[in-house]
mmCIF file of C-alpha atoms in Angstrom:
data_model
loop_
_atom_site.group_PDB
_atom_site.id
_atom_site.type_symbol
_atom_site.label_atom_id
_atom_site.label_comp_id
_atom_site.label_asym_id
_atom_site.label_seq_id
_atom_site.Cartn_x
_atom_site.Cartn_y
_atom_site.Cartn_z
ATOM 1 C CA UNK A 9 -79.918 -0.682 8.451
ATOM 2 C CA UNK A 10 -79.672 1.965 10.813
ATOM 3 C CA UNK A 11 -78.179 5.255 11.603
ATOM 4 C CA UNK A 12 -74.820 4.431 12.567
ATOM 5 C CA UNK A 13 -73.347 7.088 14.891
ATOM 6 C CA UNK A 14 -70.209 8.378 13.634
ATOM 7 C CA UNK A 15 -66.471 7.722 14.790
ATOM 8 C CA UNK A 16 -65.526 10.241 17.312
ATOM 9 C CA UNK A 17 -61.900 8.667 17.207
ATOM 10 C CA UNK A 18 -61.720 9.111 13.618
ATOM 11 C CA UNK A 19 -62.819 12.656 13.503
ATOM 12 C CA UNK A 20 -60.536 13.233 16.179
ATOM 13 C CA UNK A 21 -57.592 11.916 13.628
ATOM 14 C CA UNK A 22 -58.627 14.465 11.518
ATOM 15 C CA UNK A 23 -59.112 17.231 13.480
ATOM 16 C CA UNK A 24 -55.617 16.732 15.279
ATOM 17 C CA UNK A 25 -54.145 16.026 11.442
ATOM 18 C CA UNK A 26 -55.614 19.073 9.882
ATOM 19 C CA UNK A 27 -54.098 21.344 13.113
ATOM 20 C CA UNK A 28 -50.760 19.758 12.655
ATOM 21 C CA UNK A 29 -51.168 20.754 9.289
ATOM 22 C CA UNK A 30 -52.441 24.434 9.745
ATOM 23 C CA UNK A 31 -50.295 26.001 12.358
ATOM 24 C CA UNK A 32 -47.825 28.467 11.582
ATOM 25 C CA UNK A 33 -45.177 26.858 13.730
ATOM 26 C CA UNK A 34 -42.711 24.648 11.591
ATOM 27 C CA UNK A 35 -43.894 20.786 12.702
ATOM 28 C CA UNK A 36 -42.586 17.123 11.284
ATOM 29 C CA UNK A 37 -42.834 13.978 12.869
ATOM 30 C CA UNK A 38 -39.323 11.435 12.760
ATOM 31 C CA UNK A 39 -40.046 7.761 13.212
ATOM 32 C CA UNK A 40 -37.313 6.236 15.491
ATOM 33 C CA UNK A 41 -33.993 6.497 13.092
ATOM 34 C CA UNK A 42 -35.217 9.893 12.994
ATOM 35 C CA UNK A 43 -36.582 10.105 9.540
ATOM 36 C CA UNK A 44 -39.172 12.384 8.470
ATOM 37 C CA UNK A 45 -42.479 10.669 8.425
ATOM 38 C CA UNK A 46 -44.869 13.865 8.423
ATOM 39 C CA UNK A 47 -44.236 17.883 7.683
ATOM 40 C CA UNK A 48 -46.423 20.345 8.014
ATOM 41 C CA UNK A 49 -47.106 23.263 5.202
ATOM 42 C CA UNK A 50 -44.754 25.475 7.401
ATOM 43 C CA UNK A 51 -42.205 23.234 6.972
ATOM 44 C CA UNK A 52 -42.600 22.776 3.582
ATOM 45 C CA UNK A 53 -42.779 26.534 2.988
ATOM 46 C CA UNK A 54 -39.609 27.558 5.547
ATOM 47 C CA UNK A 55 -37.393 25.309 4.010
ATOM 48 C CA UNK A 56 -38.475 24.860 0.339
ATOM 49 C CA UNK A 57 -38.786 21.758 -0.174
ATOM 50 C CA UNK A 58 -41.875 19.790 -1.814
ATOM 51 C CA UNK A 59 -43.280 16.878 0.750
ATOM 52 C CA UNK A 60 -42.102 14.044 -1.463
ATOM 53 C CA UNK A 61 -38.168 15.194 -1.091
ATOM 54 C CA UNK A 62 -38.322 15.188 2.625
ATOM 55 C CA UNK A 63 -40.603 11.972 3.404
ATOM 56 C CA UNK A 64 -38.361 9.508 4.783
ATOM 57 C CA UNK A 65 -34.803 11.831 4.455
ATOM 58 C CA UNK A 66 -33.012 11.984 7.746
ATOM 59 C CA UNK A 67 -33.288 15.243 9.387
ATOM 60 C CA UNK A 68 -29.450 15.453 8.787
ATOM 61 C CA UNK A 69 -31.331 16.961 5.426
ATOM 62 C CA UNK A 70 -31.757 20.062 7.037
ATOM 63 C CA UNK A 71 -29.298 20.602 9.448
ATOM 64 C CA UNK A 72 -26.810 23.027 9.128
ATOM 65 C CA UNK A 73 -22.908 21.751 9.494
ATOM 66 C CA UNK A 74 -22.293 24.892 11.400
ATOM 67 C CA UNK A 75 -24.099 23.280 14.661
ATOM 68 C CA UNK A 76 -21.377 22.283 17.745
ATOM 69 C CA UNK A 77 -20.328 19.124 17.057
ATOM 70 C CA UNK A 78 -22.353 16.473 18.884
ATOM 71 C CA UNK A 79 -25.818 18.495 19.040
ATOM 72 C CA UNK A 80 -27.441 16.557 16.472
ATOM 73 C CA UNK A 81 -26.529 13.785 18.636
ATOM 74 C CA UNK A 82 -27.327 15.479 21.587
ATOM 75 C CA UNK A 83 -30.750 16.403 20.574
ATOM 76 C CA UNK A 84 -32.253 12.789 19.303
ATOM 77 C CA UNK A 85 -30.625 11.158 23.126
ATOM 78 C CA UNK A 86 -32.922 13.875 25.043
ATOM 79 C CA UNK A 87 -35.774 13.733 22.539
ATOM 80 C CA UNK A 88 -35.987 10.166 23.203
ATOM 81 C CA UNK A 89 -35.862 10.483 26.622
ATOM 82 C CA UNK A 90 -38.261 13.155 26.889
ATOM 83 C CA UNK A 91 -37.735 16.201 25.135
ATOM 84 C CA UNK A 92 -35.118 18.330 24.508
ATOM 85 C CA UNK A 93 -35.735 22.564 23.894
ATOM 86 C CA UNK A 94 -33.152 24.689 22.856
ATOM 87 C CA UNK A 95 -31.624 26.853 19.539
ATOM 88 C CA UNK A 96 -29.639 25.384 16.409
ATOM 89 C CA UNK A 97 -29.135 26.571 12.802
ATOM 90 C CA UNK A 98 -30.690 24.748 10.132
ATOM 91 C CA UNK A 99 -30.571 25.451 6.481
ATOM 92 C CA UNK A 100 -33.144 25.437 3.381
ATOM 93 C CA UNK A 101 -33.136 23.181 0.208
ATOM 94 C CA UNK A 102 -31.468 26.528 -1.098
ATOM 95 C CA UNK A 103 -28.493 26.405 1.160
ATOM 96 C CA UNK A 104 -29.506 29.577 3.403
ATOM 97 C CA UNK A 105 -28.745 29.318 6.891
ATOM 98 C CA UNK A 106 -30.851 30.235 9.628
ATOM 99 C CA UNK A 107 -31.514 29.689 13.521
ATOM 100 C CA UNK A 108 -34.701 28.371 14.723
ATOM 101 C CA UNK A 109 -35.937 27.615 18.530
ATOM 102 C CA UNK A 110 -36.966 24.190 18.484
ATOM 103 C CA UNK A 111 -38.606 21.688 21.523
ATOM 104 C CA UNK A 112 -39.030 17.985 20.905
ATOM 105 C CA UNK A 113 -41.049 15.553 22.509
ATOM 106 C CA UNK A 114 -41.464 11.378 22.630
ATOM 107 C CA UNK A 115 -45.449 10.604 20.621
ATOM 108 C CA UNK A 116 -46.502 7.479 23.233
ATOM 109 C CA UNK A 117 -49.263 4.877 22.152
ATOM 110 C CA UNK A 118 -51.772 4.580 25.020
ATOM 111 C CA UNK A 119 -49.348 1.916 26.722
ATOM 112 C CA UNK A 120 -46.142 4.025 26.733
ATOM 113 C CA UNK A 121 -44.293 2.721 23.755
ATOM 114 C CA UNK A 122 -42.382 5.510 21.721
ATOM 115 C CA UNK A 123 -43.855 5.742 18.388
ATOM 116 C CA UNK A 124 -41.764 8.615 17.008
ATOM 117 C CA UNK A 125 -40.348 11.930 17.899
ATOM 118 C CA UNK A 126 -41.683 15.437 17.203
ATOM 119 C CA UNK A 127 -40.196 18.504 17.279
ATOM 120 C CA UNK A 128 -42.129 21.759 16.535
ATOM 121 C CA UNK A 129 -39.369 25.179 15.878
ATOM 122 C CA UNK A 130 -39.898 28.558 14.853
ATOM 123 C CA UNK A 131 -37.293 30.641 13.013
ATOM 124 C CA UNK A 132 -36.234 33.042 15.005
ATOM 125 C CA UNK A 133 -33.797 35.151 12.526
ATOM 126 C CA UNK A 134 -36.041 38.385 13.116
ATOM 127 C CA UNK A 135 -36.250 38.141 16.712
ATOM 128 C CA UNK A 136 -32.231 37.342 17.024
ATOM 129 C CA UNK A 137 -31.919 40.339 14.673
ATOM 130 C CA UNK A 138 -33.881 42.854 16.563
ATOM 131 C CA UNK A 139 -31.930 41.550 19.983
ATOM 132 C CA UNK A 140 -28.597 41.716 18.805
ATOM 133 C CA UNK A 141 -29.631 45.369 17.581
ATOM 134 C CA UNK A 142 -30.886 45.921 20.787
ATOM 135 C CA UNK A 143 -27.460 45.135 22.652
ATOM 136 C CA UNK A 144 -25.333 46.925 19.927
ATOM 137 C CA UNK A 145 -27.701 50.579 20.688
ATOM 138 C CA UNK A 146 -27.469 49.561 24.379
ATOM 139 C CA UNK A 147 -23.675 49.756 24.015
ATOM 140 C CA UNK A 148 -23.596 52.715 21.835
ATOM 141 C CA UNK A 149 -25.843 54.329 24.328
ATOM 142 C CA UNK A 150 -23.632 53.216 27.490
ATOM 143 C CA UNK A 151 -20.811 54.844 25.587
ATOM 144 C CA UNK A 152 -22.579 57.718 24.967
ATOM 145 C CA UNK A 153 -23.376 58.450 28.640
ATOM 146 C CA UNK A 154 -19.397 57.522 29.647
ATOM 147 C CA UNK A 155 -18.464 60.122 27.454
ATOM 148 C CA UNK A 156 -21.100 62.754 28.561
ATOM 149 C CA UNK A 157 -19.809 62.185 32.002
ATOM 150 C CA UNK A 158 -16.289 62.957 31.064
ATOM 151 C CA UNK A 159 -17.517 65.925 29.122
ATOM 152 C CA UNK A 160 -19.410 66.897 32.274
ATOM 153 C CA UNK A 161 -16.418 66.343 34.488
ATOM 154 C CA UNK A 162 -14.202 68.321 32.299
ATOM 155 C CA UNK A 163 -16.718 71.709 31.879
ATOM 156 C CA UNK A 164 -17.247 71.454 35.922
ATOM 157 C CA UNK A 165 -13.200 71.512 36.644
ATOM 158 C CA UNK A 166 -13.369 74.311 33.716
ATOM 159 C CA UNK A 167 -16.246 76.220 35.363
ATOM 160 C CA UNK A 168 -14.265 75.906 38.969
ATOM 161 C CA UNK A 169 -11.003 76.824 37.469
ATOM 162 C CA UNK A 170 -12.551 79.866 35.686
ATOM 163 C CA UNK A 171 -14.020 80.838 39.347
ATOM 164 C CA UNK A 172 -10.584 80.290 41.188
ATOM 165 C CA UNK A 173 -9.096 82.218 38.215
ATOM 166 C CA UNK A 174 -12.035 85.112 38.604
ATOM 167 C CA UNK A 175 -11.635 84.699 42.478
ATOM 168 C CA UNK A 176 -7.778 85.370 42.448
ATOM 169 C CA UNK A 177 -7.876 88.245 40.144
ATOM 170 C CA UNK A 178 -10.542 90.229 42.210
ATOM 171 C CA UNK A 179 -8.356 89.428 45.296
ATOM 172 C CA UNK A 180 -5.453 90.865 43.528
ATOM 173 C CA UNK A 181 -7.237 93.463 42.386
ATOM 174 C CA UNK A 182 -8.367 94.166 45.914
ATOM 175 C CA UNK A 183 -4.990 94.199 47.347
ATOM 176 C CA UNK A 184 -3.406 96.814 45.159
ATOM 177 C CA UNK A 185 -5.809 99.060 44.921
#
């Protein structure tokens, strides 16, 4: 027997499995009734749930009842299509609610046949936090400058009226004396 050389393809598998597996971004894999046939340990750790209690549940496990009506809907037509990218809220084994940006695409076999769905999200409850703080200073500020211009407004008319008022009384003066 000989050296054999190893399998490229199958180190490939593994490589692609264990990056899947690693990233920080929250990653599962539906199969075509859009159950969960792979998680990632993101996943697992965003939305508390062990692998064996999500394995084969519908997504419908983790999606929040607070959506528009239709977007669940929505979202699997475009996915299978193609893709679909876009924000929803989603909630944990715990029952907390939470928004998350998630894109989906079609997995293809080398001849074009759909094989499942993926979909890889991020929660984005910090970064809506910090923009909706964001617009609420930006109005506080904006309101802040509208009243600074009245203020201005009114001490200009003062400063005028208190020159008129000087004006008139030196004129006066003036005239009688």
């Amino acid at each position: 027997m000989g050296i054999t050389k190893p399998d490229h393809g199958e180190e490939l598998r593994l490589l692609i499995a264990h990056a899947l597996e690693s990233v920080r971004e929250i990653v599962s894999i539906t199969d075509l009734d859009d159950r969960f046939t792979f998680v990632n340990q993101a996943f697992l750790n965003t939305y508390g749930y062990t692998r064996d209690e999500v394995l084969g549940q519908h997504v419908s496990l983790i999606a929040s009842p607070n959506n528009p009506p239709g977007l669940h809907s929505e979202i699997l037509a475009q996915s299978r299509t193609g893709g679909w990218k876009g924000e929803l809220l989603n909630r944990t084994k715990a029952g907390r609610e939470f928004r998350i940006a998630l894109s989906t695409s079609c997995i293809r076999d080398g001849t074009g046949k759909v094989l499942g769905l993926i979909g890889i999200a991020e929660d984005i409850t910090l970064r809506r936090q910090a923009a909706e703080a964001l617009v609420a200073r930006t109005r506080q500020l904006e309101a802040i400058r509208v009243i600074s211009e009245e203020i201005n407004r009114e001490l200009d008319l003062r400063t005028l009226l208190g020159l008129i008022h000087r004006r008139a009384a030196e004129l006066v003066g003036a005239e009688s004396g």
